[in-house]
PDB file of C-alpha atoms and ligand atoms in Angstrom:
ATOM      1  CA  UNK E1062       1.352  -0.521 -20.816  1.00 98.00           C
ATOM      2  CA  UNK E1063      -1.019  -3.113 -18.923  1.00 98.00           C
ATOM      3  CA  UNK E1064       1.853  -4.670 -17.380  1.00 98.00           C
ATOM      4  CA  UNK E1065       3.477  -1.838 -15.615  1.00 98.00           C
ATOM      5  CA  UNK E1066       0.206  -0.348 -14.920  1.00 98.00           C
ATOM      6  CA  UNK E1067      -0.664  -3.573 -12.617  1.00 98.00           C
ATOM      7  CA  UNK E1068       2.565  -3.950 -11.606  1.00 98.00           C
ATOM      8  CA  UNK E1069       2.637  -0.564 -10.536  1.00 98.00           C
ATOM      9  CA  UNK E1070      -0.480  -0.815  -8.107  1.00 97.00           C
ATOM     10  CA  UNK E1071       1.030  -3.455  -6.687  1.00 96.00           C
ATOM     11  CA  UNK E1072       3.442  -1.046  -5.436  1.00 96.00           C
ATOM     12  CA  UNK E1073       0.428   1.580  -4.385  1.00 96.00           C
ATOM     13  CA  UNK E1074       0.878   3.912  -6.994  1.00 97.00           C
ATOM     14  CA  UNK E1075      -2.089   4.331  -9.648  1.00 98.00           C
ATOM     15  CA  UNK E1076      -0.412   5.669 -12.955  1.00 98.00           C
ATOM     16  CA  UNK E1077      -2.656   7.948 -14.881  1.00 98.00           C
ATOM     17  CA  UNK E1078      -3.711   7.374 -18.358  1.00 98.00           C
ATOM     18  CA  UNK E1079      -1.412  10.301 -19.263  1.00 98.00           C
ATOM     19  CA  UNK E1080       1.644   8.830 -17.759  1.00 98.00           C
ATOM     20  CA  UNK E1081       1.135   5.694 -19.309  1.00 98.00           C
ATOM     21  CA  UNK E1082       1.125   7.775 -22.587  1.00 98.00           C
ATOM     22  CA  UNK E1083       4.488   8.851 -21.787  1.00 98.00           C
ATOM     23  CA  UNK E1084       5.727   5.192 -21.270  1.00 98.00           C
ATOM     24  CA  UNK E1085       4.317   3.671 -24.291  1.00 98.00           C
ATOM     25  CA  UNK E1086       6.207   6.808 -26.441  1.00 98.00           C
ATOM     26  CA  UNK E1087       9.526   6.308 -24.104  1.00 98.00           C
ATOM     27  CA  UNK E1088       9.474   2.633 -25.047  1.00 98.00           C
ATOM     28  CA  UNK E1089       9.026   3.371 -28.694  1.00 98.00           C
ATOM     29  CA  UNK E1090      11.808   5.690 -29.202  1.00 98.00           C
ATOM     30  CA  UNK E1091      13.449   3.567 -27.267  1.00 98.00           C
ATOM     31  CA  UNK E1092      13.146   0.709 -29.395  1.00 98.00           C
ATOM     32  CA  UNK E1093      13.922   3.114 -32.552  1.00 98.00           C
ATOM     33  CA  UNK E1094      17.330   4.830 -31.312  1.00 98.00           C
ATOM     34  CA  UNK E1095      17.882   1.564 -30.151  1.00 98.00           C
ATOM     35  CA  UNK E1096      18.964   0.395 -34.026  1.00 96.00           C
ATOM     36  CA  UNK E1097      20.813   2.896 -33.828  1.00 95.00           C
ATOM     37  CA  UNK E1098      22.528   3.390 -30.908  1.00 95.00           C
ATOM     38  CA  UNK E1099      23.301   0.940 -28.022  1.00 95.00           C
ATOM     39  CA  UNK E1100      21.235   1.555 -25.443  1.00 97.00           C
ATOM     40  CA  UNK E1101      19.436  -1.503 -24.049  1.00 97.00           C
ATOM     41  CA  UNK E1102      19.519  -5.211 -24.463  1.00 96.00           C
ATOM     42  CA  UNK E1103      16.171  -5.475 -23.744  1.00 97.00           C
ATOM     43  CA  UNK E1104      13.672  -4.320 -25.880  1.00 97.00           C
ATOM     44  CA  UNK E1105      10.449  -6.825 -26.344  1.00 98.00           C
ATOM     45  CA  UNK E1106       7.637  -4.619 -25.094  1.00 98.00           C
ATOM     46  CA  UNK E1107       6.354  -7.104 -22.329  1.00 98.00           C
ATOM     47  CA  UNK E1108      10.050  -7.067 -20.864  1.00 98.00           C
ATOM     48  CA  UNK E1109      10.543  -3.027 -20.930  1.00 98.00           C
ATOM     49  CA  UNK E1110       7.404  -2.466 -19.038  1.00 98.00           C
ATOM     50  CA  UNK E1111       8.456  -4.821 -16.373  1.00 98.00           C
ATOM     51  CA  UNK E1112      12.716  -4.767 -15.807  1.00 97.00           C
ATOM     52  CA  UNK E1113      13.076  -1.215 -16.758  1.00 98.00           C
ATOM     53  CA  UNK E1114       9.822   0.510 -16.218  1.00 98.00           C
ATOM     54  CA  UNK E1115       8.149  -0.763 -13.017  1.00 98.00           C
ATOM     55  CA  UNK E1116      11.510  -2.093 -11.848  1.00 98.00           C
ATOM     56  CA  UNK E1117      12.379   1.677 -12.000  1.00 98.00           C
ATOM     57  CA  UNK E1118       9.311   2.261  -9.906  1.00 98.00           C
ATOM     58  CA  UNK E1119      10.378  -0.269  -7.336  1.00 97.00           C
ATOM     59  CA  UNK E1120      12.935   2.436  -6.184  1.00 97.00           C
ATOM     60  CA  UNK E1121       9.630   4.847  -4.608  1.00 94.00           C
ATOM     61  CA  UNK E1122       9.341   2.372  -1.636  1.00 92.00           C
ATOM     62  CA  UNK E1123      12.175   3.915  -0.615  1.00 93.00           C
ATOM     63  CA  UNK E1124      11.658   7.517  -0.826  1.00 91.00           C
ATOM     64  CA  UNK E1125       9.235   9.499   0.781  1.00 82.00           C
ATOM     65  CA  UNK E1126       6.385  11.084  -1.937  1.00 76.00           C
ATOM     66  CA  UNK E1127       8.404  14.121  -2.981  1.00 71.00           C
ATOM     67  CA  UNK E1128       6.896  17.552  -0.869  1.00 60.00           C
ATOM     68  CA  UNK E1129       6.879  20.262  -3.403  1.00 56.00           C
ATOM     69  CA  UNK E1130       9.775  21.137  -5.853  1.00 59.00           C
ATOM     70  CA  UNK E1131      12.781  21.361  -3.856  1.00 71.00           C
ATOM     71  CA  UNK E1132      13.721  18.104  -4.287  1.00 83.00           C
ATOM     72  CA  UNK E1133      16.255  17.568  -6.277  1.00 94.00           C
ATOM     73  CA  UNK E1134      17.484  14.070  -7.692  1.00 97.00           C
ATOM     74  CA  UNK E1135      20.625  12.710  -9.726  1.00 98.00           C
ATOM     75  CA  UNK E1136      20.716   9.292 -11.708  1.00 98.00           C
ATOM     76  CA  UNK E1137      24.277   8.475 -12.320  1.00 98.00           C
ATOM     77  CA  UNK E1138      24.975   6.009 -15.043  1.00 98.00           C
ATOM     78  CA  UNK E1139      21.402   6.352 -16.155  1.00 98.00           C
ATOM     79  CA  UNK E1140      22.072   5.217 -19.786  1.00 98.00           C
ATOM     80  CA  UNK E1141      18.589   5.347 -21.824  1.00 98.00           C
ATOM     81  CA  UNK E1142      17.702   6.906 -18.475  1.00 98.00           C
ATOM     82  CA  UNK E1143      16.651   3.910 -16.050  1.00 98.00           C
ATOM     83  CA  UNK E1144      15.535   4.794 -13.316  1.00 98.00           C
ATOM     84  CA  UNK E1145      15.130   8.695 -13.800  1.00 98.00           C
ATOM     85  CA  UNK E1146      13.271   8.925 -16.489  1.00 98.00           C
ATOM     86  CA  UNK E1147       9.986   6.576 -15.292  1.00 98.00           C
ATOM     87  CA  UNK E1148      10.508   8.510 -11.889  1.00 97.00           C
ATOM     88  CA  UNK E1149      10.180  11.288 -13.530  1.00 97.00           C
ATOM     89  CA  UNK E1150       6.939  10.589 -14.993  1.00 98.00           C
ATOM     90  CA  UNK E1151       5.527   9.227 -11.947  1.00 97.00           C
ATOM     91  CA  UNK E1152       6.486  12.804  -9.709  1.00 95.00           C
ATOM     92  CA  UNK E1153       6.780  15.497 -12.502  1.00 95.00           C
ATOM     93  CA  UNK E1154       8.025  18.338  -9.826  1.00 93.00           C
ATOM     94  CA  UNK E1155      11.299  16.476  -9.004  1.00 95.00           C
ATOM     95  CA  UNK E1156      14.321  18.230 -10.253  1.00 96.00           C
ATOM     96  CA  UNK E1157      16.130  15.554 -12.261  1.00 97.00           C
ATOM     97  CA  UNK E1158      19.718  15.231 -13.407  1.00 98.00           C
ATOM     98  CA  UNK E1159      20.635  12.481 -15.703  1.00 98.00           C
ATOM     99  CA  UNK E1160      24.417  11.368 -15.759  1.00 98.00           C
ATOM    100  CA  UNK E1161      26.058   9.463 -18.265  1.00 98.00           C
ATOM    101  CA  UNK E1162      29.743   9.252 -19.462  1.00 98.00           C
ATOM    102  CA  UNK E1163      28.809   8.697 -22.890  1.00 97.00           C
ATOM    103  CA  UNK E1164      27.689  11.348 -25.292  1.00 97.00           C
ATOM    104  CA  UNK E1165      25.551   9.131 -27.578  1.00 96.00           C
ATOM    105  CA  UNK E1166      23.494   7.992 -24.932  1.00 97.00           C
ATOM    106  CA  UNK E1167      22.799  11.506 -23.872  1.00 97.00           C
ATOM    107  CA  UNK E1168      21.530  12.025 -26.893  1.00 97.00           C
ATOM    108  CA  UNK E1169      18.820   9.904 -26.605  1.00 98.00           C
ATOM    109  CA  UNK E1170      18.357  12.004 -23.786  1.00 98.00           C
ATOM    110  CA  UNK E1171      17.815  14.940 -25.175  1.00 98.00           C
ATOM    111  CA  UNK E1172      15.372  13.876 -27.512  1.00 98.00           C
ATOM    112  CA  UNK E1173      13.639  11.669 -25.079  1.00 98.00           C
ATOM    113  CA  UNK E1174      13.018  14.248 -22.671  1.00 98.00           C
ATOM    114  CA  UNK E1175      12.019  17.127 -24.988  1.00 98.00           C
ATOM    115  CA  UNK E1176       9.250  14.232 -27.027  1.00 98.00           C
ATOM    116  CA  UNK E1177       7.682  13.369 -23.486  1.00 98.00           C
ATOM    117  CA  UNK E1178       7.835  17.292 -22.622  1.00 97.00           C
ATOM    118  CA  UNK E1179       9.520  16.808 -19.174  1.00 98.00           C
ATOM    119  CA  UNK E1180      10.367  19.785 -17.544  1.00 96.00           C
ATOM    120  CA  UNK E1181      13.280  20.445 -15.222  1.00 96.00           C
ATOM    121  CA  UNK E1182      15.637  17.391 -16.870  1.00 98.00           C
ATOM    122  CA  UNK E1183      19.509  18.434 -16.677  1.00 98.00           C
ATOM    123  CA  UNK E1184      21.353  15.501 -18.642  1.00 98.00           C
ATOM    124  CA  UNK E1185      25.344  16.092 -17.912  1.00 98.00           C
ATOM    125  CA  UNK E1186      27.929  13.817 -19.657  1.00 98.00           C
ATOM    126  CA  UNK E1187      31.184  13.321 -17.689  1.00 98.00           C
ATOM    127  CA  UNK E1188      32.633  10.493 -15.577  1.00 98.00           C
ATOM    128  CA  UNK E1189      30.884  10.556 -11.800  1.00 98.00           C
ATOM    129  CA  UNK E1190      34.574  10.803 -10.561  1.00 98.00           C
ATOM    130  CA  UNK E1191      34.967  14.067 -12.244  1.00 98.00           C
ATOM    131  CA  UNK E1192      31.653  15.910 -12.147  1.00 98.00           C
ATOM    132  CA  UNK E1193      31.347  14.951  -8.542  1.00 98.00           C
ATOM    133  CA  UNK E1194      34.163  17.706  -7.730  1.00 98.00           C
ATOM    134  CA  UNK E1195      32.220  20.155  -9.530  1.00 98.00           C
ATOM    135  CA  UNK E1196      30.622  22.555  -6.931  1.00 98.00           C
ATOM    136  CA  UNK E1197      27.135  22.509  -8.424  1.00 97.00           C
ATOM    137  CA  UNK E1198      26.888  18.809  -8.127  1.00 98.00           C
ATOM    138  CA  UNK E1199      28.936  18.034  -5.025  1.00 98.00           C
ATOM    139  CA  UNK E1200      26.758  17.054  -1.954  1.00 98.00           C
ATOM    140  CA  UNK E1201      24.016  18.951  -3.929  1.00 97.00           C
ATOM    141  CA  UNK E1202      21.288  15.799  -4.025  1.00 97.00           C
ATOM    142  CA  UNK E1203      18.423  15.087  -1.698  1.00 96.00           C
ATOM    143  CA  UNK E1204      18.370  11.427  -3.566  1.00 97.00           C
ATOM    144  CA  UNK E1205      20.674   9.781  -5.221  1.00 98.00           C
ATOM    145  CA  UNK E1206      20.148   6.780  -7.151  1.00 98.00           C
ATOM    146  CA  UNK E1207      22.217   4.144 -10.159  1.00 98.00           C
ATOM    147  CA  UNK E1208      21.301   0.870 -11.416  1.00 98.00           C
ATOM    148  CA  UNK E1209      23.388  -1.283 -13.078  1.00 96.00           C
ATOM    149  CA  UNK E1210      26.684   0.427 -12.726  1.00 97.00           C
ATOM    150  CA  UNK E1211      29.509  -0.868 -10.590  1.00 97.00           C
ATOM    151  CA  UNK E1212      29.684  -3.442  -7.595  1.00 97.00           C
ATOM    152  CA  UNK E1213      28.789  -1.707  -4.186  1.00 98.00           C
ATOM    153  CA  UNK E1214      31.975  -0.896  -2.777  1.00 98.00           C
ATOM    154  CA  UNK E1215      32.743   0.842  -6.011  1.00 98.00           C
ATOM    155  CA  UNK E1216      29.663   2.630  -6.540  1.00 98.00           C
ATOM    156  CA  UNK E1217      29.604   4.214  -3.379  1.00 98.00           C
ATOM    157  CA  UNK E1218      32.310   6.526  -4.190  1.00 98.00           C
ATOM    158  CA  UNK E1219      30.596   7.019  -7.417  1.00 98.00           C
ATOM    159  CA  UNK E1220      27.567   8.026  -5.998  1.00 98.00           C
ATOM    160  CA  UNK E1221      27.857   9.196  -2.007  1.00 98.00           C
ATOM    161  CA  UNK E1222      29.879  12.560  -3.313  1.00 98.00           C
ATOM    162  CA  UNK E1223      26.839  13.459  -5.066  1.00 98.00           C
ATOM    163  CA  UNK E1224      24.483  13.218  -1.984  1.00 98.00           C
ATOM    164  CA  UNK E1225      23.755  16.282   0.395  1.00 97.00           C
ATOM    165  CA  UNK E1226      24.331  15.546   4.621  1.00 98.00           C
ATOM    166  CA  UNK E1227      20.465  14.104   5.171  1.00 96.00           C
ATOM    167  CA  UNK E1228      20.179  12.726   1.863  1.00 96.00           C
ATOM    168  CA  UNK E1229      19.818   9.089   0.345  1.00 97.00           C
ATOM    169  CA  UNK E1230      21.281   6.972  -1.628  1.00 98.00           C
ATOM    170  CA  UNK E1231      19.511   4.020  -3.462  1.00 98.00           C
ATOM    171  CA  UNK E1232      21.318   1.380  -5.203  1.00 98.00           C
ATOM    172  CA  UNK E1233      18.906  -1.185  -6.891  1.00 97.00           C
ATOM    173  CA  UNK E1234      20.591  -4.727  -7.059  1.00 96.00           C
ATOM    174  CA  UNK E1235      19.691  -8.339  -7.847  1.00 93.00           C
ATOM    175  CA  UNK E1236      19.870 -11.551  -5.979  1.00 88.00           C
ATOM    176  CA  UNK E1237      22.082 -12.831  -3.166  1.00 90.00           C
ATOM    177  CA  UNK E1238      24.204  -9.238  -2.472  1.00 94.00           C
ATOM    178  CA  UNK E1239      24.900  -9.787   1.518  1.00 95.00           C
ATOM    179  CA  UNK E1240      28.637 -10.306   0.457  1.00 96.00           C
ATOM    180  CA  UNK E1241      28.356  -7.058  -1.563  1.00 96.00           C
ATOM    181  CA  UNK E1242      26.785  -5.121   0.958  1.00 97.00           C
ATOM    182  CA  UNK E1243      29.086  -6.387   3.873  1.00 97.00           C
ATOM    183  CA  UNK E1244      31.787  -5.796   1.092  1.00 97.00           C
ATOM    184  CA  UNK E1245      30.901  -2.397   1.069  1.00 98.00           C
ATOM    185  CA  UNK E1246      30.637  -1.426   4.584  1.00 98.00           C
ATOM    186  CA  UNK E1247      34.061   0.343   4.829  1.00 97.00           C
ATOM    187  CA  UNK E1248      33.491   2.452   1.648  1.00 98.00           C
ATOM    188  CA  UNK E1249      29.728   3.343   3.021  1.00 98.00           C
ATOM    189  CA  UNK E1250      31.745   4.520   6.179  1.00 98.00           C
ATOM    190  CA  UNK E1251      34.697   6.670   4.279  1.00 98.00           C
ATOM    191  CA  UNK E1252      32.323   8.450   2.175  1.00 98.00           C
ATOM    192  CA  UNK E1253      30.018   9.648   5.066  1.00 98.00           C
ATOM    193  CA  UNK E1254      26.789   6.767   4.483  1.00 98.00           C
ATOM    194  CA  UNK E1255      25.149   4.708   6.954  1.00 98.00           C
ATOM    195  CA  UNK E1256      23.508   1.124   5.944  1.00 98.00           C
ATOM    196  CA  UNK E1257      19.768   1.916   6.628  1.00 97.00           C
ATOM    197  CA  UNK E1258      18.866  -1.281   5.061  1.00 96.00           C
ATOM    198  CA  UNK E1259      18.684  -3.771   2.184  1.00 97.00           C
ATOM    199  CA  UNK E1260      14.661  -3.748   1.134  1.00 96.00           C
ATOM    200  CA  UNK E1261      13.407  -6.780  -0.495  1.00 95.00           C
ATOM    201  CA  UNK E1262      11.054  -6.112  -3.691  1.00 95.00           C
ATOM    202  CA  UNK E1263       8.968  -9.694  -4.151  1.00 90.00           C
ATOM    203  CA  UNK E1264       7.198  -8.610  -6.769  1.00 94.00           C
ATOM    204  CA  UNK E1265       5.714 -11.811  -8.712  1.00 95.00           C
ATOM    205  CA  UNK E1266       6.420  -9.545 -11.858  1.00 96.00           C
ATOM    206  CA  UNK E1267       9.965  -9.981 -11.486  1.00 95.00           C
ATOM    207  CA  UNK E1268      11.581 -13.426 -11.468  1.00 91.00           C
ATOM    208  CA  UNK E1269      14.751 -12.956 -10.177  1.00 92.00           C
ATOM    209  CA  UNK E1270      14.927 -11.249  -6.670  1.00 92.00           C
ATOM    210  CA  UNK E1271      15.297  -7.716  -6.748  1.00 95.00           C
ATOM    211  CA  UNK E1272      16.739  -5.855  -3.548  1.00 96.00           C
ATOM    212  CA  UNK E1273      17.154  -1.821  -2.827  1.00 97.00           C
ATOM    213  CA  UNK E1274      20.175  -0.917  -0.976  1.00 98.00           C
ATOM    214  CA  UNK E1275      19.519   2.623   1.212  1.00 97.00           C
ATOM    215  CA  UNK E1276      22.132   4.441   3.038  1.00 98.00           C
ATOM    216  CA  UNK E1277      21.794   7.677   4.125  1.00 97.00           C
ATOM    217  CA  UNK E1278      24.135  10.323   3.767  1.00 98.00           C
ATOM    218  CA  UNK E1279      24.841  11.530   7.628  1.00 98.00           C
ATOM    219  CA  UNK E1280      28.230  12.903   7.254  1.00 98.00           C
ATOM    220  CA  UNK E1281      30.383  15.298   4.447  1.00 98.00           C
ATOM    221  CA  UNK E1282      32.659  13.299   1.997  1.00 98.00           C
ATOM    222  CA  UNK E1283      36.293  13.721   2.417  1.00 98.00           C
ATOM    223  CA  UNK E1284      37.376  15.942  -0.373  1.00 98.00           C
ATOM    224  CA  UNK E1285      39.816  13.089  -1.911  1.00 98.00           C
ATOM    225  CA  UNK E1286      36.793  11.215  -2.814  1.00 98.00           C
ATOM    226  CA  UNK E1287      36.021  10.227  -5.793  1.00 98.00           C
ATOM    227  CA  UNK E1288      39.310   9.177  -6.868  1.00 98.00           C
ATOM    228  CA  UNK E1289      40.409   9.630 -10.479  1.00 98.00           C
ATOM    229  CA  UNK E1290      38.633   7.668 -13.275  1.00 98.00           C
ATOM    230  CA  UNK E1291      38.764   4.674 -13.596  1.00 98.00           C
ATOM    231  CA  UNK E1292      40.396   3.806  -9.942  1.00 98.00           C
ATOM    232  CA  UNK E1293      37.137   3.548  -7.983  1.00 98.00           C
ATOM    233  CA  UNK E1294      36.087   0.441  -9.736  1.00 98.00           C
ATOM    234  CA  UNK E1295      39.977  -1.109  -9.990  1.00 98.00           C
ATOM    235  CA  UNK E1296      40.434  -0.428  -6.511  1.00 98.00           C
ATOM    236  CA  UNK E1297      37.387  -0.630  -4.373  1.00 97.00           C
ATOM    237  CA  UNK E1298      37.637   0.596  -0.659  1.00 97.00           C
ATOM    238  CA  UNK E1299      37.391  -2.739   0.738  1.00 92.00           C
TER     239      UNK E1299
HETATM  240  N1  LIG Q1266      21.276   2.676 -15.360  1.00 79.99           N
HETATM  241  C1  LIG Q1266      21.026   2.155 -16.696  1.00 79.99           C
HETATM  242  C2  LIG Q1266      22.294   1.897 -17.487  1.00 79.99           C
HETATM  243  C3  LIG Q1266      23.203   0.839 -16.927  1.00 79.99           C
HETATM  244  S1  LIG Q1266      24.619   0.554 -17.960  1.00 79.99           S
HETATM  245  C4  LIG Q1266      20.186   0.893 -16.595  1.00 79.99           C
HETATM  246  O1  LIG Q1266      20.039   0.335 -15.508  1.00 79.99           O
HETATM  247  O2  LIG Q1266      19.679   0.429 -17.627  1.00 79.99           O
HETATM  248  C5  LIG Q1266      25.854   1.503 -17.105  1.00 79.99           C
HETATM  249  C6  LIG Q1266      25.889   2.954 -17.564  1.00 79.99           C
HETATM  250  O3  LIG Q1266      26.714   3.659 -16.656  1.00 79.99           O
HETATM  251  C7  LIG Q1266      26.487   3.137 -18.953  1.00 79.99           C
HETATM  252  O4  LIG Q1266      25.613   3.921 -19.726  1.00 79.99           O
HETATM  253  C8  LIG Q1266      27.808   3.844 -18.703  1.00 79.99           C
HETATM  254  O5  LIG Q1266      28.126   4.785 -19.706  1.00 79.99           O
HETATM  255  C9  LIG Q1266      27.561   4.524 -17.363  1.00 79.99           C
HETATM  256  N2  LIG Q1266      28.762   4.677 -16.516  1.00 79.99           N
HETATM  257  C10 LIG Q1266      29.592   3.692 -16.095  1.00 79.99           C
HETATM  258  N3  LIG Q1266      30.564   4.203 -15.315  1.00 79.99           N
HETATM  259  C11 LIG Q1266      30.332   5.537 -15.221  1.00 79.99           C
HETATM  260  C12 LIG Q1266      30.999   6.615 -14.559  1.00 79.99           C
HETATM  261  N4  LIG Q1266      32.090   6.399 -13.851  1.00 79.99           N
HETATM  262  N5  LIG Q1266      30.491   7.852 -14.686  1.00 79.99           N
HETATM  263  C13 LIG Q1266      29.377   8.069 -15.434  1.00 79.99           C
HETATM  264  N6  LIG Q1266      28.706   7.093 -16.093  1.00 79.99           N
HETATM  265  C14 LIG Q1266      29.181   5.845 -15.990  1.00 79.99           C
END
């Protein structure tokens, strides 16, 4: 785990032999379920520590270090679990819940979780536009994040729901995504977000350019939002 560890002080945070543990047994099971079940295309070990470990990482420039145990933090789409899980390991005391829509994913999970003995993990299968009507997820979040899921306008109504008045939502993207973000500007607006910024991560780790989209939650979601599955993503708010 030499390369995330490096990587990783680049970004100021100094992972401890013990969470570097918990990385090199993430990316083996990872590797293993991976024969098994689809989880990632990318599984060399060079390229795991770098575009999904420390590229999880990437996402703590835009949070403030979580202050004691009340925070409480959803991944939606998280698949294998990028970006929760390796912010998990970096800030133990965050409340973390994983959300996929498929059941075999959460399955790696649940065995992923309980082998690197992280506590306070709720992993939830369901599509975000149904579990984000549920009371005990709706506006519940301090920080919401998802990489790798839908185009912006889309994923805004996937994600804002989920994200308490005060709160924060992170999107990590790639490349050239003004378009996308000025895309997305009438979704952000509908769902209660403000644009706080688009934060550029030039890390020489990563070869491609990697950007963080924040918008803070500042007012409730209308109650119509999300719409039913499937329609977010076929018809943006745009
Ligand atoms: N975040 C992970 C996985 C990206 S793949 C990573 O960056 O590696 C996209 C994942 O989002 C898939 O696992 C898929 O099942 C999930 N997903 C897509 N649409 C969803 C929705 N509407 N609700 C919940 N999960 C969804």
């Amino acid at each position: 785990m030499e390369k995330l560890r490096l990587g990783a002080q680049k970004l100021g945070i100094e992972l401890q032999p013990a969470q570097l543990e918990q990385f090199e047994s993430y990316y083996r099971e990872l590797v293993d379920w991976n024969r098994r079940v689809n989880l990632t295309a990318i599984t060399d070990y060079a390229e795991v520590q770098l575009k999904h470990f420390l590229d999880s990482l990437t996402v703590a420039r835009a949070l403030a270090e979580p202050a004691g145990k009340d925070i409480r933090l959803i991944d939606v789409g998280t698949g294998a679990g990028i970006p929760g899980i390796p912010l998990k390991i970096l800030w133990p005391e965050i409340r973390l819940v994983l959300l996929d829509a498929t059941a075999k994913k959460a399955r790696f999970l649940h065995h992923i979780t309980a082998q690197l003995g992280l506590d306070g993990v709720e992993i939830t299968v369901g599509r975000a536009e149904e579990v984000a009507h549920q009371p005990d997820y709706r506006e519940r979040f301090g920080v919401v994040l998802s990489r790798a899921v839908a185009g912006l306008p889309a994923l805004v109504e996937l994600t804002l729901p989920f994200c308490a008045v005060g709160g924060r939502f992170i999107a990590q993207k790639k490349g050239d995504i003004e378009d996308e973000v000025n895309q997305a500007s009438r979704a952000i607006d509908r769902l209660g977000g403000k644009l706080v910024g688009v934060e550029k991560i030039d890390l020489p780790e990563f070869a491609d350019q990697r950007r963080l989209v924040i918008i803070d939650k500042v007012a409730p979601t209308p109650e119509k939002y999300p719409r039913r599955p499937g329609i977010p993503v076929k018809r943006p708010l745009v």
